[in-house]
Short mmCIF file of C-alpha atoms in Angstrom, two decimals:
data_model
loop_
_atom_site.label_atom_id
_atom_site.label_comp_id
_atom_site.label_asym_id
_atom_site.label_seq_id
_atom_site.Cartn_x
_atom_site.Cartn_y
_atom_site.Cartn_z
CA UNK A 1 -193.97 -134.51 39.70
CA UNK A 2 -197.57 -135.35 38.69
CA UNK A 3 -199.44 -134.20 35.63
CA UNK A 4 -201.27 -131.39 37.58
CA UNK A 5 -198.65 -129.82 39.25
CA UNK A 6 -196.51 -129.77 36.02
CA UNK A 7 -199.55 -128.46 34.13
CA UNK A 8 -199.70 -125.39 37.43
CA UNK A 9 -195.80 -124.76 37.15
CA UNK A 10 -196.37 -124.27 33.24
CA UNK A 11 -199.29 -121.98 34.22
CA UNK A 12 -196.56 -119.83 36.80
CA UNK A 13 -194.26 -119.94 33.89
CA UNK A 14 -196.46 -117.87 31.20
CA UNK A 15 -198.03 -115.37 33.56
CA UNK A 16 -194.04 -114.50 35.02
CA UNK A 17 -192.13 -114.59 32.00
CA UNK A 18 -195.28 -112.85 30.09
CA UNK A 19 -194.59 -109.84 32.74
CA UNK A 20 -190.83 -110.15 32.52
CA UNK A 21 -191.05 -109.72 28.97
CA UNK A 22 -192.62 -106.41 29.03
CA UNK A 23 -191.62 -104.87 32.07
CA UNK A 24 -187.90 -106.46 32.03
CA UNK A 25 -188.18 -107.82 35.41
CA UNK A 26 -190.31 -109.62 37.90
CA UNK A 27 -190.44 -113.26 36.92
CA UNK A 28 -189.44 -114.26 40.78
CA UNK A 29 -191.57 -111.87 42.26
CA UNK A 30 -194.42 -113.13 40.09
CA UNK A 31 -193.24 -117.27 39.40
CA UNK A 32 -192.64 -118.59 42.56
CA UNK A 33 -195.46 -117.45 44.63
CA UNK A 34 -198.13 -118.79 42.45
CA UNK A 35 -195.89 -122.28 42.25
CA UNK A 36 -195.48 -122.48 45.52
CA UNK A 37 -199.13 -122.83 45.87
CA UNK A 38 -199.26 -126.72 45.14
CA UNK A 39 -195.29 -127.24 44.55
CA UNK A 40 -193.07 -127.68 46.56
CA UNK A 41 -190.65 -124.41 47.56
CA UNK A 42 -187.42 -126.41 46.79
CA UNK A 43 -188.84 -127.26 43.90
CA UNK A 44 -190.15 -123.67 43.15
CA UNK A 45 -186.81 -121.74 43.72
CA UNK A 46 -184.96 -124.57 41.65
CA UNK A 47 -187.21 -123.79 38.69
CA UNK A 48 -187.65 -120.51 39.13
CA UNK A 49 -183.97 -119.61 38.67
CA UNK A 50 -183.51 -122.03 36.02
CA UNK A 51 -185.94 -120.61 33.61
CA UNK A 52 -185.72 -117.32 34.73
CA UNK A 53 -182.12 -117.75 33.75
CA UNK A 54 -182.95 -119.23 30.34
CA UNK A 55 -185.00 -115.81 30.14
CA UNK A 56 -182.83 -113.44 30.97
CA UNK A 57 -179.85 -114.35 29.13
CA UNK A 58 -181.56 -115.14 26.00
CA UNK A 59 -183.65 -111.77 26.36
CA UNK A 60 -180.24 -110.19 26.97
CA UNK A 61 -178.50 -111.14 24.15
CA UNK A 62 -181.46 -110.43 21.87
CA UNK A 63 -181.72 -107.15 22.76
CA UNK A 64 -178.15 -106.77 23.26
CA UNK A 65 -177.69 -103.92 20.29
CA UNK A 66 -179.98 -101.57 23.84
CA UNK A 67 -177.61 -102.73 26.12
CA UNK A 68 -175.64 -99.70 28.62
CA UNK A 69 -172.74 -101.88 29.18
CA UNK A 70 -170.58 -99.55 31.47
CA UNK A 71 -173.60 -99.28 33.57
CA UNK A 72 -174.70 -102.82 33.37
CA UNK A 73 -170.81 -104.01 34.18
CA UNK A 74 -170.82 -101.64 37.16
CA UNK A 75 -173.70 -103.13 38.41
CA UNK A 76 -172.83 -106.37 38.44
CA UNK A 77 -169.39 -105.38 39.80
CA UNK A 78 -171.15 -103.89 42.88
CA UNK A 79 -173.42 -106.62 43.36
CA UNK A 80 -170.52 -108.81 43.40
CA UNK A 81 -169.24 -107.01 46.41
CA UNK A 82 -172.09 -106.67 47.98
CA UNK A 83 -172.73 -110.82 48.27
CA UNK A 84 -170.72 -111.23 51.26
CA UNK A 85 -172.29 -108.57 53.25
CA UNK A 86 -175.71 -109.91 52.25
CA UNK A 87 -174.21 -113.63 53.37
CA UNK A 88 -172.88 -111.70 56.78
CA UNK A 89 -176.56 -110.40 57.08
CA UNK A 90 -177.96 -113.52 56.20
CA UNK A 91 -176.55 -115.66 59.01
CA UNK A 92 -177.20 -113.13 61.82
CA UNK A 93 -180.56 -111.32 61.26
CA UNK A 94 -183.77 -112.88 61.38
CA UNK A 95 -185.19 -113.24 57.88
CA UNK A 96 -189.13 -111.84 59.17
CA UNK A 97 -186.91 -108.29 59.99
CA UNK A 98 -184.72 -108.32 56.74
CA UNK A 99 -187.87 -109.21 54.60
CA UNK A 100 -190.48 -106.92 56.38
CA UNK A 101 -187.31 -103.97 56.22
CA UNK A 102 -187.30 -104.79 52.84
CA UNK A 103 -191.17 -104.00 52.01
CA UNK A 104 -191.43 -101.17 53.45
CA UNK A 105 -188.21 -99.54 51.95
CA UNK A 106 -189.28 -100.41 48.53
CA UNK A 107 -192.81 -99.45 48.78
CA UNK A 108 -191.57 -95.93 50.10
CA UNK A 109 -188.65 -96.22 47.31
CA UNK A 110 -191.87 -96.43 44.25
CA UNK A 111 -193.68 -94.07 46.32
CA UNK A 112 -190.33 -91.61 45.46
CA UNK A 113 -190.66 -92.68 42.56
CA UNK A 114 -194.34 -92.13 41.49
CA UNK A 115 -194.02 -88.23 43.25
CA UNK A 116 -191.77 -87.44 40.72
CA UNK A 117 -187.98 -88.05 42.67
CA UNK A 118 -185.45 -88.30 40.02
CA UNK A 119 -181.48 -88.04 39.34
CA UNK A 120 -179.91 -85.91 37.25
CA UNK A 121 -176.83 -86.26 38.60
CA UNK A 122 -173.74 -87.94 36.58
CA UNK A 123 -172.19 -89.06 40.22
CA UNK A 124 -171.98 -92.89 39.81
CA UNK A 125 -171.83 -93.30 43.44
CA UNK A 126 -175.22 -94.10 44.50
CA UNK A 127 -174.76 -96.61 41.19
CA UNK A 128 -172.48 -98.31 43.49
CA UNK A 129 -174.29 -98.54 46.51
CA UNK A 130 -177.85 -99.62 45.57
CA UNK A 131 -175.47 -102.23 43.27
CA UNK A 132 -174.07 -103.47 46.57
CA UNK A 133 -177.25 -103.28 48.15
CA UNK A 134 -179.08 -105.72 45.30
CA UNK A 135 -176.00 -108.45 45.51
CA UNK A 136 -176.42 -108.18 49.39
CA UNK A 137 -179.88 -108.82 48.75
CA UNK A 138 -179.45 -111.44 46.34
CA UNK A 139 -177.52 -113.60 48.84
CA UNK A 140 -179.33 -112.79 51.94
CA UNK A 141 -183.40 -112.73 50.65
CA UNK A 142 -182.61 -114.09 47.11
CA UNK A 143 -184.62 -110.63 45.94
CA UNK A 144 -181.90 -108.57 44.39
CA UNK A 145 -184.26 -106.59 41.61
CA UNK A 146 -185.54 -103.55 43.76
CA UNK A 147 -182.16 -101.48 43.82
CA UNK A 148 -181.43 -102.23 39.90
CA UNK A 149 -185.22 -100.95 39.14
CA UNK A 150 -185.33 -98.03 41.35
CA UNK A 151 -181.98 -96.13 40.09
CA UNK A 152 -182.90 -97.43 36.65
CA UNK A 153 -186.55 -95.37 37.21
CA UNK A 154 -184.36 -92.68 38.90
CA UNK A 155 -182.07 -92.19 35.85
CA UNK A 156 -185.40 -92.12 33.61
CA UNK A 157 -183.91 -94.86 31.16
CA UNK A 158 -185.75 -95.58 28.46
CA UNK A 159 -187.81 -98.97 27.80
CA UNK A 160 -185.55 -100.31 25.72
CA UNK A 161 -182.79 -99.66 27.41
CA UNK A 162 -184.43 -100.55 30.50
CA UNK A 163 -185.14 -104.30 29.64
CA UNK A 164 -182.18 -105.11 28.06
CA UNK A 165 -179.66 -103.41 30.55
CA UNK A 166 -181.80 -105.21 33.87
CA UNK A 167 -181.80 -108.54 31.69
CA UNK A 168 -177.85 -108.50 31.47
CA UNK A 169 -177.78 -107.66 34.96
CA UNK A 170 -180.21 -110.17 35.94
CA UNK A 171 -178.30 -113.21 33.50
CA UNK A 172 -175.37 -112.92 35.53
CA UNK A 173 -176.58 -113.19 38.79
CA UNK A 174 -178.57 -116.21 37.59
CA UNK A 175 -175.94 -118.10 35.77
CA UNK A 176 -173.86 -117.89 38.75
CA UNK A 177 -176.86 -119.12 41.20
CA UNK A 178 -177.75 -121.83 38.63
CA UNK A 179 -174.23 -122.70 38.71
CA UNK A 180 -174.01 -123.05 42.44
CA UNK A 181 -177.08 -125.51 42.53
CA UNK A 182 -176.29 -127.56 40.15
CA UNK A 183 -172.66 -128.00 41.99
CA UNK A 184 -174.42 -128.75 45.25
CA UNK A 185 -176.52 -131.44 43.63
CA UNK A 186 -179.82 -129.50 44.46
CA UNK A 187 -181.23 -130.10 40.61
CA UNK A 188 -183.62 -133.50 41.34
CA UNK A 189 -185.60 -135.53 39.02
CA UNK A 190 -188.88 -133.23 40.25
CA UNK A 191 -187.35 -129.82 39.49
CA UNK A 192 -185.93 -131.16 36.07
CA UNK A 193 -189.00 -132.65 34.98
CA UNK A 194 -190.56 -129.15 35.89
CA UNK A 195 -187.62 -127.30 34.05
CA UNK A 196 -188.45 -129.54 31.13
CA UNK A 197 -192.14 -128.96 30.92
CA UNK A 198 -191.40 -124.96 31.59
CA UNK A 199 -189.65 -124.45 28.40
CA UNK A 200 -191.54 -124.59 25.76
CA UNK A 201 -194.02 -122.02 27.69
CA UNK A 202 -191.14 -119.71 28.02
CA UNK A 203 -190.28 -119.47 24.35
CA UNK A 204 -194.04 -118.72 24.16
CA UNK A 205 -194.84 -116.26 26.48
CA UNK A 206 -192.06 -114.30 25.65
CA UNK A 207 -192.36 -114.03 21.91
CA UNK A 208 -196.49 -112.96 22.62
CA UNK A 209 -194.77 -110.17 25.25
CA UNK A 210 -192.62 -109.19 22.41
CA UNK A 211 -195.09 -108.80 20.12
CA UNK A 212 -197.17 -106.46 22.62
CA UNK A 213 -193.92 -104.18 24.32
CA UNK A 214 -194.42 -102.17 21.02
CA UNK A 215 -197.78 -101.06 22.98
CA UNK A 216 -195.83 -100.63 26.49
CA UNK A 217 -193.68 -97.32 26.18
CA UNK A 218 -193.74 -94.05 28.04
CA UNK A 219 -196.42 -93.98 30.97
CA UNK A 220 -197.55 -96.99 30.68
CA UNK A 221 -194.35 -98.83 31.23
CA UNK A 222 -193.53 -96.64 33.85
CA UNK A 223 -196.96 -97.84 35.52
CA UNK A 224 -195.94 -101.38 35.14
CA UNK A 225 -192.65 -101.01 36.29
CA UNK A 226 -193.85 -99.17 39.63
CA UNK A 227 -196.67 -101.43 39.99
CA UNK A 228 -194.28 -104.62 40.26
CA UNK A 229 -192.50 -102.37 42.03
CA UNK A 230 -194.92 -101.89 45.02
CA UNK A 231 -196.28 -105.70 44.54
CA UNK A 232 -192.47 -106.52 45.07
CA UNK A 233 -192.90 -104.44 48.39
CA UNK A 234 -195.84 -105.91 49.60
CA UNK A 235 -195.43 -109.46 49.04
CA UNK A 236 -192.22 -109.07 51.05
CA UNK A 237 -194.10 -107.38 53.98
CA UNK A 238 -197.09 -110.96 53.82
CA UNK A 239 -194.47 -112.96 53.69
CA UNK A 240 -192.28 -111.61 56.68
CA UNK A 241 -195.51 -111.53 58.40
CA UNK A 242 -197.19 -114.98 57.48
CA UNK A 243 -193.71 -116.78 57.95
#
């Protein structure tokens, strides 16, 4: 990988794992479109869940003392069952319909959320479901955030709480996709020399979006969070349409 593109994947780096930092998610949704521009999309996906699993584990154990661990085990629990539906899905239903069905549920999904719709409710049922729904996701569109983020909105949990319970969620479901590269042999000289560079840019860019969440509470983190929210909608609509 040449000088400039290593110099753009460090760029894609610090503007996703800046936003990760504060909001608690969106390093995908944000890192590999802007790599893709000039790398690769092997490449991009490779890096992208390399660092962003680097991120989200060592943001998870930082922040570990914020942790919900019942709901952040029965999260990844459901997600876990939901995998092999999303695989099912995968292998039978064009990706433009799963991707633009995608967009336009979460973009109605933040809508709910911005109007106010909330749950109150101590049911863990729908827990269950959207868990499901994000492992099904994970394995069929590699997008498994919207679920997690919408009943963690829903359930009005606080920032804190927030980023470190998503980041737990999040570690797991990237160790084990990390894991499954690396045994397939998918981790070339290119992506490792990108992984490499990436680093240092991550410890960076996270301890600057540390230093700032102290200024990211109440509305305005629920404005970020619904604004990656609805981006997360609407770059799966241009790319279901542009693919």
């Amino acid at each position: 990988m040449s000088v400039g593109l290593l110099a753009w994947v460090a760029l894609a780096i610090a503007i996703a794992s800046f936003a990760q930092s504060l909001a608690g998610f969106g390093f995908a949704l944000l890192c590999v479109p802007i790599m893709t521009v000039f790398v690769a999309p092997h490449d991009a996906v490779i890096i992208s869940t390399a660092i962003g699993c680097f991120s989200t584990t060592t943001q998870a154990y930082v922040d570990r003392a914020n942790t919900d661990w019942v709901f952040a085990k029965r999260m990844i629990m459901a997600s876990f069952l939901g995998m092999p539906i999303g695989l099912a899905v995968f292998v039978s239903v064009p990706e433009t319909i799963l991707r633009f069905t995608l967009g336009i549920v979460v973009i109605v999904a933040a809508f709910a959320l911005w109007r106010g719709f909330g749950l109150t409710g101590k049911s863990n049922r729908i827990d269950w479901v959207l868990g499901a729904l994000s492992g099904a996701l994970s394995t069929s569109l590699s997008t498994n955030g919207p679920p997690i983020v919408f009943i963690m909105q829903a359930r009005q949990i606080q920032p804190n709480t927030f980023r470190a319970t998503i980041n737990t969620i999040f570690s797991a479901a990237g160790i084990a996709s990390l894991g499954l590269f690396i045994a397939a042999g998918k981790v070339d000289n290119g992506s490792f020399s990108g992984i490499l560079v990436a680093l240092p840019v991550l410890a960076v860019s996270v301890s600057i979006g540390y230093r700032l969440r102290k200024h990211v509470h109440g509305d305005r983190f629920r404005t970020l969070v619904l604004g990656l929210l609805m981006l997360s909608g609407a770059s799966a609509i241009v790319a279901a349409l542009t693919h």
